[in-house]
Amino acid sequence: MSPLVVVALASQIREYRRRHSTARVVDVTEEYEDLLKEDPHVKFSGEEAFGRYLDMHELYNEYINSKFEEPMDSFSQTELIPCNLKFTR
């Protein structure tokens, strides 16, 4: 960054701090410790090893059994696809 950009950013920060002088820093450690004390009531399947893995079988079966329209042989409106999606694998 050029020195002028740094000076401009510093002046913006000073101006923000001057306008919002009553803003305070929130200590989130108390909230985090309260969350750690709670006992989560999450039910995992046996395949998930108590949350270590993600069991996708139910979602996969739902996808496989979904009723879609008939498959397309070709798509002639390629200009509708954004360039960043055309070049992805």
mmCIF file of C-alpha atoms in Angstrom:
data_model
loop_
_atom_site.group_PDB
_atom_site.id
_atom_site.type_symbol
_atom_site.label_atom_id
_atom_site.label_comp_id
_atom_site.label_asym_id
_atom_site.label_seq_id
_atom_site.Cartn_x
_atom_site.Cartn_y
_atom_site.Cartn_z
ATOM 1 C CA MET A 1 0.000 0.000 0.000
ATOM 2 C CA SER A 2 1.139 3.486 -0.659
ATOM 3 C CA PRO A 3 1.720 5.850 2.268
ATOM 4 C CA LEU A 4 -1.203 8.018 1.149
ATOM 5 C CA VAL A 5 -3.592 5.076 1.372
ATOM 6 C CA VAL A 6 -2.340 4.210 4.854
ATOM 7 C CA VAL A 7 -2.783 7.811 6.011
ATOM 8 C CA ALA A 8 -6.305 7.897 4.545
ATOM 9 C CA LEU A 9 -7.258 4.640 6.292
ATOM 10 C CA ALA A 10 -5.806 5.863 9.579
ATOM 11 C CA SER A 11 -7.809 9.079 9.363
ATOM 12 C CA GLN A 12 -10.986 7.091 8.624
ATOM 13 C CA ILE A 13 -10.338 4.935 11.682
ATOM 14 C CA ARG A 14 -9.738 7.992 13.863
ATOM 15 C CA GLU A 15 -12.951 9.595 12.563
ATOM 16 C CA TYR A 16 -14.931 6.410 13.259
ATOM 17 C CA ARG A 17 -13.516 6.170 16.787
ATOM 18 C CA ARG A 18 -14.337 9.846 17.392
ATOM 19 C CA ARG A 19 -17.951 9.416 16.232
ATOM 20 C CA HIS A 20 -18.462 6.120 18.088
ATOM 21 C CA SER A 21 -16.593 6.835 21.282
ATOM 22 C CA THR A 22 -19.232 5.055 23.375
ATOM 23 C CA ALA A 23 -18.660 1.733 21.604
ATOM 24 C CA ARG A 24 -17.179 -0.855 23.901
ATOM 25 C CA VAL A 25 -15.397 -4.130 23.412
ATOM 26 C CA VAL A 26 -17.591 -7.091 24.275
ATOM 27 C CA ASP A 27 -15.964 -9.926 26.187
ATOM 28 C CA VAL A 28 -17.345 -13.100 24.657
ATOM 29 C CA THR A 29 -15.509 -15.500 26.944
ATOM 30 C CA GLU A 30 -18.366 -15.451 29.462
ATOM 31 C CA GLU A 31 -20.923 -16.390 26.803
ATOM 32 C CA TYR A 32 -18.582 -19.049 25.445
ATOM 33 C CA GLU A 33 -18.087 -20.569 28.881
ATOM 34 C CA ASP A 34 -21.869 -20.650 29.390
ATOM 35 C CA LEU A 35 -22.243 -22.514 26.099
ATOM 36 C CA LEU A 36 -19.605 -25.025 27.152
ATOM 37 C CA LYS A 37 -21.536 -25.747 30.358
ATOM 38 C CA GLU A 38 -24.697 -26.663 28.441
ATOM 39 C CA ASP A 39 -25.313 -30.285 27.574
ATOM 40 C CA PRO A 40 -26.147 -30.427 23.853
ATOM 41 C CA HIS A 41 -29.119 -32.599 22.984
ATOM 42 C CA VAL A 42 -27.980 -33.659 19.523
ATOM 43 C CA LYS A 43 -28.742 -37.164 18.371
ATOM 44 C CA PHE A 44 -26.165 -38.740 16.072
ATOM 45 C CA SER A 45 -26.536 -41.999 14.219
ATOM 46 C CA GLY A 46 -24.108 -44.818 14.922
ATOM 47 C CA GLU A 47 -22.356 -44.202 11.600
ATOM 48 C CA GLU A 48 -21.612 -40.615 12.617
ATOM 49 C CA ALA A 49 -19.422 -41.685 15.569
ATOM 50 C CA PHE A 50 -21.013 -39.124 17.911
ATOM 51 C CA GLY A 51 -20.532 -36.231 15.495
ATOM 52 C CA ARG A 52 -17.100 -37.100 14.189
ATOM 53 C CA TYR A 53 -18.437 -37.970 10.719
ATOM 54 C CA LEU A 54 -21.438 -36.871 8.699
ATOM 55 C CA ASP A 55 -23.916 -39.547 7.651
ATOM 56 C CA MET A 56 -25.234 -38.624 4.199
ATOM 57 C CA HIS A 57 -27.137 -41.853 3.483
ATOM 58 C CA GLU A 58 -30.573 -40.440 4.271
ATOM 59 C CA LEU A 59 -29.987 -37.330 2.146
ATOM 60 C CA TYR A 60 -28.508 -39.413 -0.679
ATOM 61 C CA ASN A 61 -31.509 -41.752 -0.711
ATOM 62 C CA GLU A 62 -33.864 -38.773 -0.775
ATOM 63 C CA TYR A 63 -31.961 -37.325 -3.759
ATOM 64 C CA ILE A 64 -31.899 -40.627 -5.643
ATOM 65 C CA ASN A 65 -35.631 -41.146 -5.144
ATOM 66 C CA SER A 66 -36.575 -37.584 -6.148
ATOM 67 C CA LYS A 67 -38.811 -37.113 -9.146
ATOM 68 C CA PHE A 68 -37.046 -34.784 -11.584
ATOM 69 C CA GLU A 69 -38.040 -33.790 -15.075
ATOM 70 C CA GLU A 70 -36.599 -35.857 -17.889
ATOM 71 C CA PRO A 71 -32.850 -35.378 -18.480
ATOM 72 C CA MET A 72 -31.688 -32.967 -21.180
ATOM 73 C CA ASP A 73 -29.610 -34.170 -24.106
ATOM 74 C CA SER A 74 -28.262 -30.695 -24.821
ATOM 75 C CA PHE A 75 -28.392 -27.155 -23.500
ATOM 76 C CA SER A 76 -28.386 -24.461 -26.170
ATOM 77 C CA GLN A 77 -28.449 -21.343 -23.973
ATOM 78 C CA THR A 78 -24.885 -21.422 -22.679
ATOM 79 C CA GLU A 79 -24.777 -17.617 -22.527
ATOM 80 C CA LEU A 80 -27.027 -17.831 -19.458
ATOM 81 C CA ILE A 81 -24.325 -19.648 -17.481
ATOM 82 C CA PRO A 82 -21.904 -17.232 -15.742
ATOM 83 C CA CYS A 83 -18.267 -17.457 -16.892
ATOM 84 C CA ASN A 84 -17.009 -18.362 -13.421
ATOM 85 C CA LEU A 85 -19.190 -21.493 -13.486
ATOM 86 C CA LYS A 86 -18.266 -22.493 -17.038
ATOM 87 C CA PHE A 87 -14.613 -22.957 -16.192
ATOM 88 C CA THR A 88 -15.038 -24.932 -12.973
ATOM 89 C CA ARG A 89 -14.673 -28.668 -12.789
#
